[in-house]
Coordinates of C-alpha atoms in Angstrom, one line a residue:
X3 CA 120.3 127.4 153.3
X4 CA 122.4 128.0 156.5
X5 CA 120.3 130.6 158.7
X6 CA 122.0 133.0 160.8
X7 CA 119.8 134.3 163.6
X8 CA 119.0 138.2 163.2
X9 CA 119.8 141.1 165.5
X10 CA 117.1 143.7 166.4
X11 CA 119.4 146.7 166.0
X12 CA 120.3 145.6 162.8
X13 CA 116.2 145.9 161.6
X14 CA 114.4 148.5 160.5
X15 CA 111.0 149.8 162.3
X16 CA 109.7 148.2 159.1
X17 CA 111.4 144.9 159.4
X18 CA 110.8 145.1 163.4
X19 CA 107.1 145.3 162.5
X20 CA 107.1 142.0 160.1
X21 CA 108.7 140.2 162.8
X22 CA 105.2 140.6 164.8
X23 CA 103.5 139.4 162.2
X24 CA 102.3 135.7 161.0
X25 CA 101.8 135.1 157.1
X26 CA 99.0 133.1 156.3
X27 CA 97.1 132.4 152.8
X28 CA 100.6 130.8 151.4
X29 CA 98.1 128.8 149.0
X30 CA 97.5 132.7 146.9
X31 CA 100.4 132.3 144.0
X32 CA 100.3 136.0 143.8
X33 CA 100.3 136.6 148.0
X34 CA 102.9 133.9 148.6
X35 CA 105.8 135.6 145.9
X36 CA 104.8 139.0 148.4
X37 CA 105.5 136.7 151.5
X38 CA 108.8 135.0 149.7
X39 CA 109.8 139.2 149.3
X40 CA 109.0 139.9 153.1
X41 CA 111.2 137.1 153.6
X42 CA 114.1 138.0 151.9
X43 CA 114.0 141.3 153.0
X44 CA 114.0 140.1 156.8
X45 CA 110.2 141.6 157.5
X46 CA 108.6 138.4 158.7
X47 CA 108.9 136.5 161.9
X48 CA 106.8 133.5 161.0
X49 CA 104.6 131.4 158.5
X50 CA 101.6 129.3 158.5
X51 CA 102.0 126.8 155.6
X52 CA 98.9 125.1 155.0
X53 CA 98.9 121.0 155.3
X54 CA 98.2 119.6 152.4
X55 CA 99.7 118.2 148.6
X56 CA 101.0 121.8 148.3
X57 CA 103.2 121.9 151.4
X58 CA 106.7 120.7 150.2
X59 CA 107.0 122.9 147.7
X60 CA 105.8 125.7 150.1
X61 CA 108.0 125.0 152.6
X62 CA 110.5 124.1 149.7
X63 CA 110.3 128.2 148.6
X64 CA 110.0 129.5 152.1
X65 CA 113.8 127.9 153.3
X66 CA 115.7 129.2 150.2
X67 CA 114.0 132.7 150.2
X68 CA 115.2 132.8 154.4
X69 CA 118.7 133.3 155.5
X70 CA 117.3 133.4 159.3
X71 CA 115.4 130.8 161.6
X72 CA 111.8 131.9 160.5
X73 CA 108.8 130.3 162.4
X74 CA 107.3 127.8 160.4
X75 CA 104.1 126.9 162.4
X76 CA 101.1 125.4 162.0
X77 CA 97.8 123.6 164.0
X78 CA 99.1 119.9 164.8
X79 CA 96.5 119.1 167.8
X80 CA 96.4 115.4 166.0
X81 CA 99.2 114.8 165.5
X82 CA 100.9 115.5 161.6
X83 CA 98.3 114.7 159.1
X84 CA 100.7 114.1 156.2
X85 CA 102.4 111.1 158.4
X86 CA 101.5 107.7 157.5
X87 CA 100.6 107.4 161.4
X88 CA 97.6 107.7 162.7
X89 CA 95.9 111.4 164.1
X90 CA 94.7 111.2 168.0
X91 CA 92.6 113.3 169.2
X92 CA 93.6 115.1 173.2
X93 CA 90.7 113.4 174.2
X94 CA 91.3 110.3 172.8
X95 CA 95.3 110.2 174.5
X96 CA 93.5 111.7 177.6
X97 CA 91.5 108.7 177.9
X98 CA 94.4 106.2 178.2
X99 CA 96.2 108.2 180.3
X100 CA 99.6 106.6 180.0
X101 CA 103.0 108.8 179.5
X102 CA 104.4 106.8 176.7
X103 CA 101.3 107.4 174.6
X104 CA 101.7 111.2 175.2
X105 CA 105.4 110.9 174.4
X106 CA 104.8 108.5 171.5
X107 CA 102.2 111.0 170.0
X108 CA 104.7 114.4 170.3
X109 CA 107.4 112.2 168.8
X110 CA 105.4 111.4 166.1
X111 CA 104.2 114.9 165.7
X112 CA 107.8 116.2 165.6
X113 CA 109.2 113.9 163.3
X114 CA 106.9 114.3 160.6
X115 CA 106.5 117.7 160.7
X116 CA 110.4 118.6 161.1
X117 CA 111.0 116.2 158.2
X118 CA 108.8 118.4 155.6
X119 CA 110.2 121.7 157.5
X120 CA 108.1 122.7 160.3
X121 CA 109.3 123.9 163.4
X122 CA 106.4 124.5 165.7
X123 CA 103.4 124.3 166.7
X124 CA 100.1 125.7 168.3
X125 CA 99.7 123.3 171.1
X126 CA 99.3 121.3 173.6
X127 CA 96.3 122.5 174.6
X128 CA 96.7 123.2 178.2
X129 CA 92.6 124.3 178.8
X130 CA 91.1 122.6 181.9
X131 CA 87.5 121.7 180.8
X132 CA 84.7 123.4 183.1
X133 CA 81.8 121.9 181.2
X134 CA 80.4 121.2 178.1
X135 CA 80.4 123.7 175.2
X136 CA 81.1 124.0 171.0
X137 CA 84.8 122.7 169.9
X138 CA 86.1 122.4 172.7
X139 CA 86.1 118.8 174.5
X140 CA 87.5 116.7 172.5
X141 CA 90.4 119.1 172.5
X142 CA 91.2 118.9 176.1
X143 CA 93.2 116.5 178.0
X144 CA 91.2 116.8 181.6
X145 CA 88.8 118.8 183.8
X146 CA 91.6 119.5 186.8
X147 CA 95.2 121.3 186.2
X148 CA 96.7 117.8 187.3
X149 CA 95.0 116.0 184.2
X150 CA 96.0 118.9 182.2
X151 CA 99.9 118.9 183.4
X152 CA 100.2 115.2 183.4
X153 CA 99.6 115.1 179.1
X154 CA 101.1 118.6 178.4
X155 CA 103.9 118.2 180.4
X156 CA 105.0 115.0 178.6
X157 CA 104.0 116.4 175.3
X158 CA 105.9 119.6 175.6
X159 CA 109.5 117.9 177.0
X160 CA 109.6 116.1 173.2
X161 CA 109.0 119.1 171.6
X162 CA 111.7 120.9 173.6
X163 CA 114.1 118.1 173.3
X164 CA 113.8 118.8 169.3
X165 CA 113.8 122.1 169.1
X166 CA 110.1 122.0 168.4
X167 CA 108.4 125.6 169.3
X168 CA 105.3 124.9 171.7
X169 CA 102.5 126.7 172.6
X170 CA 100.0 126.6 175.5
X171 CA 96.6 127.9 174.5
X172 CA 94.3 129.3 174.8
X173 CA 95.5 131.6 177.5
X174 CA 94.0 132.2 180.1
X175 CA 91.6 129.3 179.8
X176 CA 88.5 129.3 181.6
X177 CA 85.6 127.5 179.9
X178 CA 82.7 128.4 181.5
X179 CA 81.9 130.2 178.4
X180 CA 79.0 128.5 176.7
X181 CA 79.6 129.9 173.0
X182 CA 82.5 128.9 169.8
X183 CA 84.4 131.8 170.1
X184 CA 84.7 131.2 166.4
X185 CA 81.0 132.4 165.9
X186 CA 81.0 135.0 168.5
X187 CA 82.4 136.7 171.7
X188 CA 82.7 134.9 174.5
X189 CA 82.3 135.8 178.4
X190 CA 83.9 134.1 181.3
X191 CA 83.1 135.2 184.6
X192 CA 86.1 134.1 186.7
X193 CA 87.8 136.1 189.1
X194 CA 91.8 136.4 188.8
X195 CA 92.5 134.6 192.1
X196 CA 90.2 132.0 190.3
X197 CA 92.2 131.6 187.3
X198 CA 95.5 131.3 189.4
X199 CA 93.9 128.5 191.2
X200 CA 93.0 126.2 188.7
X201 CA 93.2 127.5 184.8
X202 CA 96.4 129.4 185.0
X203 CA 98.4 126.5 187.0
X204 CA 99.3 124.4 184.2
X205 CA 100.8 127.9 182.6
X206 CA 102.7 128.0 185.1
X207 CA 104.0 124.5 186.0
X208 CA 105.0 124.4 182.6
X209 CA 106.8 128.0 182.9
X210 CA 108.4 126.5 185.9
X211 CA 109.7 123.5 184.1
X212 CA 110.7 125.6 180.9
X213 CA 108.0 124.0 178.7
X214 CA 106.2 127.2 177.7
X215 CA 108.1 129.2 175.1
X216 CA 105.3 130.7 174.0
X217 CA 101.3 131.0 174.7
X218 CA 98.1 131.6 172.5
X219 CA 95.9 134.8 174.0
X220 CA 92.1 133.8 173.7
X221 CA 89.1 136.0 172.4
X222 CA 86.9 135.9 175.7
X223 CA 86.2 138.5 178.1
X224 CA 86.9 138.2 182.0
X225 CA 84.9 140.7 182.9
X226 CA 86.0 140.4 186.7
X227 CA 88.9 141.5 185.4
X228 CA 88.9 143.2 182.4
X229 CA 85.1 143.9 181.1
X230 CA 86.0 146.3 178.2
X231 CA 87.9 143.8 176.5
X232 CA 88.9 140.2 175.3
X233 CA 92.2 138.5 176.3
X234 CA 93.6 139.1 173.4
X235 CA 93.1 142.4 173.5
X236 CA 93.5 142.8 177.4
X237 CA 96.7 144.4 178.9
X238 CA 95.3 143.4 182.2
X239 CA 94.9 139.7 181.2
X240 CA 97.8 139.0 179.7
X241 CA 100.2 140.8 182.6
X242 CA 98.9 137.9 185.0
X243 CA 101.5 135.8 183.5
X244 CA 103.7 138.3 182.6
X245 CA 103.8 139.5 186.3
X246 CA 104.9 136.1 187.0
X247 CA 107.7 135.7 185.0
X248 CA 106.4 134.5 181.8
X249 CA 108.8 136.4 178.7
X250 CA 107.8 134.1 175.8
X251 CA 106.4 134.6 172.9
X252 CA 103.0 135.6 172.7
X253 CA 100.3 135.0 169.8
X254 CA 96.9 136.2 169.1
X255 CA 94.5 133.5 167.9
X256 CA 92.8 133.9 164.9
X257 CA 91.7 137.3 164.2
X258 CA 89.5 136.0 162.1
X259 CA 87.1 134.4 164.4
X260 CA 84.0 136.5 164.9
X261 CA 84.5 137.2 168.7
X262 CA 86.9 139.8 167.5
X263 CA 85.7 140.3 164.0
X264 CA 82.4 141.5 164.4
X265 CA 83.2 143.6 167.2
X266 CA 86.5 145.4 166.6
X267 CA 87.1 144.6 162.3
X268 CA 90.8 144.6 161.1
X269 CA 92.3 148.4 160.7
X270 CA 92.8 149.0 164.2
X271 CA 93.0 145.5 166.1
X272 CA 96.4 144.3 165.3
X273 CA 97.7 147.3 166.9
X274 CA 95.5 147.1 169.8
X275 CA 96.8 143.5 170.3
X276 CA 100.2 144.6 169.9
X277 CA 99.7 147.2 173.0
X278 CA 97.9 144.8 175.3
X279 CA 101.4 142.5 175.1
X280 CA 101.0 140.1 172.4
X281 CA 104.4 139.4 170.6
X282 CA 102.9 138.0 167.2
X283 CA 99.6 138.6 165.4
X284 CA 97.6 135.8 163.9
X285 CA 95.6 138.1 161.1
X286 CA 92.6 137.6 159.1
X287 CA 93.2 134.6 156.4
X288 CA 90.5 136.1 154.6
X289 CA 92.3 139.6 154.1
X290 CA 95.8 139.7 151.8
X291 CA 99.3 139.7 153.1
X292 CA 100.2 143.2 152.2
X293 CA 96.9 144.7 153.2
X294 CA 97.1 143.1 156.8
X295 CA 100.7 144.0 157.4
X296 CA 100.0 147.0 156.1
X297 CA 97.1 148.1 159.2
X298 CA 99.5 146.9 161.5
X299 CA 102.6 149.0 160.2
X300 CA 99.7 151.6 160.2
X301 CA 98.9 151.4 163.9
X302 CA 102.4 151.5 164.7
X303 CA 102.7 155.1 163.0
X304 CA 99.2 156.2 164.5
X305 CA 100.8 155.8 167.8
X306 CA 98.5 152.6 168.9
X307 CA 101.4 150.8 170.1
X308 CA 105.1 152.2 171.2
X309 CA 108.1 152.1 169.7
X310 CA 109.1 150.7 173.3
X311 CA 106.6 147.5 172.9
X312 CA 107.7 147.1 169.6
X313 CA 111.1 147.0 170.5
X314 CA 110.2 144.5 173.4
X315 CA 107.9 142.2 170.8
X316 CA 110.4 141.7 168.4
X317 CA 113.3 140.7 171.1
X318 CA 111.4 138.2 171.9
X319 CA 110.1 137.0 168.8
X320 CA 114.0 136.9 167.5
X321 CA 115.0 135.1 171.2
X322 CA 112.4 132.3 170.2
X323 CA 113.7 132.2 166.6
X324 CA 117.4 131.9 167.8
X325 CA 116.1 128.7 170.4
X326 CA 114.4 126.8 167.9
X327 CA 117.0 127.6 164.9
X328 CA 119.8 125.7 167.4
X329 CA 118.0 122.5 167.0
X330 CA 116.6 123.5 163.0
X331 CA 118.8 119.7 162.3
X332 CA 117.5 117.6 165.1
X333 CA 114.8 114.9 164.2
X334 CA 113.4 112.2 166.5
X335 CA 113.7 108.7 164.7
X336 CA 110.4 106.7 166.1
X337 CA 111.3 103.0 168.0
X338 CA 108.8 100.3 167.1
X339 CA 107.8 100.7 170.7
X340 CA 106.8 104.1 169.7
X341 CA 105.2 102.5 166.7
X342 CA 103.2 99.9 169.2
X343 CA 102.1 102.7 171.6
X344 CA 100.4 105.0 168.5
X345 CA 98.9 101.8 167.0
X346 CA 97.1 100.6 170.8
X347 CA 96.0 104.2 171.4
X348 CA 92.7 103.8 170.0
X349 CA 92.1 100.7 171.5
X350 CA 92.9 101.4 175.6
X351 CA 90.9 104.7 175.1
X352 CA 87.6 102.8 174.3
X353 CA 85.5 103.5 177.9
X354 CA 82.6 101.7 179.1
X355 CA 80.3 103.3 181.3
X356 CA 78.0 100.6 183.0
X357 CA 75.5 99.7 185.4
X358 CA 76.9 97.6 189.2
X359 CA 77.0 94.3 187.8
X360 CA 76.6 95.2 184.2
X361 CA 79.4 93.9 181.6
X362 CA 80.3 95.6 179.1
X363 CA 80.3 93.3 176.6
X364 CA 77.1 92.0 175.5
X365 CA 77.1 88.5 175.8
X366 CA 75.8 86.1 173.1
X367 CA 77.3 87.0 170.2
X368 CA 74.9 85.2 168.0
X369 CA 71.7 86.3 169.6
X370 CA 69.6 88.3 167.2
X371 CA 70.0 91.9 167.9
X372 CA 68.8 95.1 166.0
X373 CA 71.9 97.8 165.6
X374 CA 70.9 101.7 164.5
X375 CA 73.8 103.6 163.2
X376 CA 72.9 107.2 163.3
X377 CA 74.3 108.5 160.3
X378 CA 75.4 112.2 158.8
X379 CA 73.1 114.4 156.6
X380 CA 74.9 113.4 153.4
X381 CA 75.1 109.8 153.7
X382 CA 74.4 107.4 151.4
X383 CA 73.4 103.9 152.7
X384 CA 73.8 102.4 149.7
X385 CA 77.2 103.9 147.9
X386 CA 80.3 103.0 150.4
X387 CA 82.6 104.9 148.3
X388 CA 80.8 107.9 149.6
X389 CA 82.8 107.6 153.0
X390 CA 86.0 108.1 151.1
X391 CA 86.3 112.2 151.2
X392 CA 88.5 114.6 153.1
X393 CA 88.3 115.1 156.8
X394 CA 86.0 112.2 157.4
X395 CA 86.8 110.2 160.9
X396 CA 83.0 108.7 161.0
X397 CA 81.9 105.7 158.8
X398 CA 78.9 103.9 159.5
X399 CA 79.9 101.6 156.5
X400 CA 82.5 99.8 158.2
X401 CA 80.8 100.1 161.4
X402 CA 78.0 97.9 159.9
X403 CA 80.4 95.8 158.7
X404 CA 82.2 95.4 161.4
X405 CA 78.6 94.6 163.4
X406 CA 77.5 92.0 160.7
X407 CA 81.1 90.7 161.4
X408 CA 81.1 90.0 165.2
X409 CA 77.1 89.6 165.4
X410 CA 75.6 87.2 162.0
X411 CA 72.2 87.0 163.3
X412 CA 71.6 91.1 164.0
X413 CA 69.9 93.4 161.8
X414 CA 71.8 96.9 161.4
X415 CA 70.1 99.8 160.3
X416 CA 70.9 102.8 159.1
X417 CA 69.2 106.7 160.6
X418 CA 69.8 109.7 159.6
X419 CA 71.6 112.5 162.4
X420 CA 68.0 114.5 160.9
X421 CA 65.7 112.1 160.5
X422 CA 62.3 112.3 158.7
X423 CA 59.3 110.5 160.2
X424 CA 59.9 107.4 157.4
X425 CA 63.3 106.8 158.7
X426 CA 62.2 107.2 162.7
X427 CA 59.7 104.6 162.2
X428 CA 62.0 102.3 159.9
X429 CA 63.9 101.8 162.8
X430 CA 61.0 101.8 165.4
X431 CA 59.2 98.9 163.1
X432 CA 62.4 97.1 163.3
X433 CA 62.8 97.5 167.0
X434 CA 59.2 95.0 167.0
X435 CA 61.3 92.2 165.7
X436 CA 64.0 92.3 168.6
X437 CA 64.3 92.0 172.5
X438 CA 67.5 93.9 172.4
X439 CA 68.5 97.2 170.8
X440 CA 71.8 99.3 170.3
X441 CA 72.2 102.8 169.0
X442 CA 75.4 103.9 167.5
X443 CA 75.9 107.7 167.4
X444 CA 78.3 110.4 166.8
X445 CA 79.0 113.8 166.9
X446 CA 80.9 116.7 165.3
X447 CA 83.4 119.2 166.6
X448 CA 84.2 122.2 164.2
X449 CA 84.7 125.5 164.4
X450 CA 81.2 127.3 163.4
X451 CA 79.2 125.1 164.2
X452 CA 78.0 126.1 167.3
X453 CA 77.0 122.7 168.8
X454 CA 79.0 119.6 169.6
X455 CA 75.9 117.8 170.6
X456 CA 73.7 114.9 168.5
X457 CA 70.6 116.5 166.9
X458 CA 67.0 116.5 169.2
X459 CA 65.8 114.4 166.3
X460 CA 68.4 111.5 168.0
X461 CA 68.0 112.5 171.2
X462 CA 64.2 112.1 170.8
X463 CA 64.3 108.8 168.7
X464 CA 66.4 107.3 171.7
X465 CA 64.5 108.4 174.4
X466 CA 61.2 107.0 172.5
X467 CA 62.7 103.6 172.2
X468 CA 64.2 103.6 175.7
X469 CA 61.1 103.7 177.1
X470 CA 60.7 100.0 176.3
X471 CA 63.4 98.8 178.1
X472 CA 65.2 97.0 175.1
X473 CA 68.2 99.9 174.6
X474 CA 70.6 97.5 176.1
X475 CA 73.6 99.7 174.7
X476 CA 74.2 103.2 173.6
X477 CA 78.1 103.4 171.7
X478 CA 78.8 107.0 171.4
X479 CA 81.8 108.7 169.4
X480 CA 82.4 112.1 170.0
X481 CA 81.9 114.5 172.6
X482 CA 80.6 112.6 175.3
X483 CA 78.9 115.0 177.0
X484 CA 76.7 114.7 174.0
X485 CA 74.8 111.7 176.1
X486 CA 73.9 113.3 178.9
X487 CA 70.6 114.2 177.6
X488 CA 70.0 110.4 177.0
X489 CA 67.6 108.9 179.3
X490 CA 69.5 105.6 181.3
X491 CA 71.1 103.0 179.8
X492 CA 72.8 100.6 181.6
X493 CA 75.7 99.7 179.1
X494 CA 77.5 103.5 177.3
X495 CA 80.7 102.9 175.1
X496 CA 82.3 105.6 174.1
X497 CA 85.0 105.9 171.2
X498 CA 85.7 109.4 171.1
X499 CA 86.8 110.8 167.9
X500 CA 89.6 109.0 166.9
X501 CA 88.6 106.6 163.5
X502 CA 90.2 103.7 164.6
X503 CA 88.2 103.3 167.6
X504 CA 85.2 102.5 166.0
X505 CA 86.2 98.5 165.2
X506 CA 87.6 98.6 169.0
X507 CA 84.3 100.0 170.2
X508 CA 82.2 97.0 168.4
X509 CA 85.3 94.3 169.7
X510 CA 84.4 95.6 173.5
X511 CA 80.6 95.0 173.0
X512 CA 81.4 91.5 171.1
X513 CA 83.6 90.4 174.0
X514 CA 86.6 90.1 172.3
X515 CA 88.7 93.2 174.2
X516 CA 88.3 95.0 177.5
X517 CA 87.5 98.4 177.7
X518 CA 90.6 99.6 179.4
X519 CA 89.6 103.8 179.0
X520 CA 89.0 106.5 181.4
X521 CA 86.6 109.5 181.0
X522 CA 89.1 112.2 181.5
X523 CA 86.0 114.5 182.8
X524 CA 83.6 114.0 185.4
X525 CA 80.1 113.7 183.9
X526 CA 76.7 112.5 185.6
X527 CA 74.9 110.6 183.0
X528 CA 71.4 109.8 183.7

């Protein structure tokens, strides 16, 4: 259907109000017919369609139900999972650091997501990382605003050239919190003047260059500048940027993270939101489309937000609507050179972290060796099939193949993340037989779970092995602050989180490739 874009003194207060507000739960039958009527009757701004089997025919419903350039947005941090190409983690491109991976990667993105009806995501991330903390690292391109600029900036030109909506998040940055705002609130204890000189500056280069149509608001408190309440829920917060210049779009995150959840509920937040400057709420997925828009219609009649912000809001929502509708048509093709650059990613991120004169291959390939894979709670060492499930990016199958592949003569064995004694001392009674020993570990990042970190159980098996001087290797995928708590070892690969990277990772040790990554952080290990 040919979309027209709408005008706001055409719209009802009622249709005004929809325009602030993001759809979710599309995968309800019964919801998603009340989200096609919201549609038609021009009362919703945007839509987050799930990404999954279900998403043509989502998407499929949502254009023929819209006559206007609705926002059709979802999480695409990866990269587009439904593409046959391959999902890289920020972490992962950070570590490469070159600007046709970056560009490569957003093409990608935009092409596969445009093709199924998407226009626009919730990214680049544009957080500079303070230190360690839950779901957070491998997210982040760099620990300095330059880092952070060099990726995002790259990233965000593709995305405008397309007509592909953007967002920087998760405004204002600043991770010196320690907790998943997912779980619960978080506190940052930056100063404004702080902010401006590091976390706000890639906001604003971006601003500068027109790359930031819109931002995310955070759910952590600044309490040097506003104690009383979150970002998201902070007038004085969000008019830093808007005080210099900034008049996109602005979304809430989740409201359904607990660090707004558990403090404020749901009758009364949107509108609060609404007032503090945000431009488009992200509601509660747990909570049904018509009762959610129905607490934020609510607020607006209770007088918790003004007819004059609402007014304001919906320009802007129907400004960014109109930019992206202009380009609705235009999809990047990818060059095999963009092909080539997606493919090598995983490769050149590999980093090796080693001891003055130290290689970081091993040597020897057929010396006898003993491998430990450190595996998750539900694996199965005997049933390879039991790798195959949704989500998974760790497979200590193939890495053991791929071991017993580049060294014959090793041993590999196989330790659970949460060991019992039995499996410690399999691999300590192993560790007799062999002069040299390597450790292959990993770790998670997911919202709610509250650590990014390997289990003490690891941490301790290590350190007790260490001790006799044959860890000749530790390869570590996934947040690599994760091996701080390691006691030295001279030779540290790390893969990150991106799947492909674990053959790469055993090709460095074997000699056969160089390790050609950077840490994008600065992190003393011991």
């Amino acid at each position: 259907m040919k979309t027209k874009s709408l005008k706001i003194e055409e719209l009802s207060t009622e249709q005004k109000i929809g325009m602030l507000f993001c759809a979710r739960r599309c995968g309800k039958a019964e919801e998603f017919e009340q989200t096609l009527e919201m549609i038609r009757n021009h009362s919703l701004g945007s839509v987050q369609v799930p990404i999954n089997d279900k998403t043509p025919e989502i998407i499929k419903a949502i254009k023929e139900a819209a006559d206007y350039p609705i926002l059709i947005i979802n999480d695409m941090e990866e990269g587009y999972p439904r593409s046959n190409l391959p999902c890289i983690p920020a972490l992962t491109l950070a570590a490469c650091d070159n600007p046709n991976y970056y560009r490569a990667f957003a093409k990608a993105v935009v092409a596969g997501a445009k093709k199924e009806g998407y226009n626009g995501t919730w990214g680049p991330i544009v957080d500079i990382l303070v230190n360690d903390g839950p779901c957070r690292v491998k997210r982040v391109f760099g620990d300095t605003p330059e880092k952070v600029i060099k990726a995002t900036a790259e990233i965000a030109k593709v995305y405008k050239e397309y007509g592909f909506m953007s967002t920087g998040k998760h405004y204002p940055g600043s991770e010196d919190s320690i907790y998943d705002t997912h779980m619960t609130e978080g506190i940052c204890h930056v100063t404004e003047e702080q902010l401006l000189n590091n976390d706000l500056v890639p906001y604003l280069e971006l601003m500068k260059q027109g790359l930031l149509p819109s931002i995310m608001t955070g759910h952590k408190v600044f309490d040097k500048i506003d104690p009383d309440y979150p970002a998201s829920v902070s007038k004085k917060v969000i008019d830093i940027i808007r005080s210099r210049g900034f008049n996109g779009v602005a979304f809430t995150d989740s409201l359904a993270m607990m660090g707004i959840l558990q403090k404020y509920g749901e009758e009364n937040i949107m509108g609060m939101c609404v007032a503090a400057g945000n431009d488009i709420i992200l509601p509660n997925y747990r909570t049904p489309v018509d009762i959610a828009y129905g607490y934020l219609l609510q607020n607006y009649r209770d007088g918790v937000f003004s007819e004059e912000r609402l007014n304001e809001a919906c320009a802007r929502v129907l400004a960014l609507q109109a930019e992206i509708g202009a380009k609705a048509d235009l999809i990047p093709e990818l060059t095999e050179e963009d092909i080539q650059c997606l493919s090598d990613i995983s490769r050149d991120a590999v980093t090796a972290i080693t001891d003055g004169g130290v290689s970081a291959d091993l040597g020897d390939a057929n010396k006898k060796r003993l491998f430990a894979i450190v595996t998750p709670l539900d694996f199965k060492d005997n049933s390879p099939e039991e790798e195959v499930v949704s989500g998974a990016w760790y497979f200590p199958h193939k890495i053991a193949n791929k071991i017993k592949e580049e060294f014959p003569n090793s041993e590999v064995v196989f330790v659970s993340e949460y060991a019992n004694p039995m499996g410690n001392e399999k691999v300590l009674l192993a560790a007799t037989k062999h002069d040299e020993v390597i450790f292959i570990t990993f770790c998670n990042t997911s919202p709610y779970l509250g650590t990014d970190c390997m289990t003490r159980r690891t941490e301790a098996l290590i350190n007790a092995l260490n001790t006799s001087g044959k860890v000749k290797a530790l390869v570590h995928f996934g947040n690599p602050y994760a091996v701080k708590p390691i006691n030295h070892i001279p030779r540290i690969l790390l893969g990150y989180t991106a799947p492909e990277s674990q053959n790469y990772a055993i090709e460095v040790l074997a000699g056969k490739i160089e390790a050609k990554g950077h840490l994008p952080f600065d992190i003393k290990f011991n």
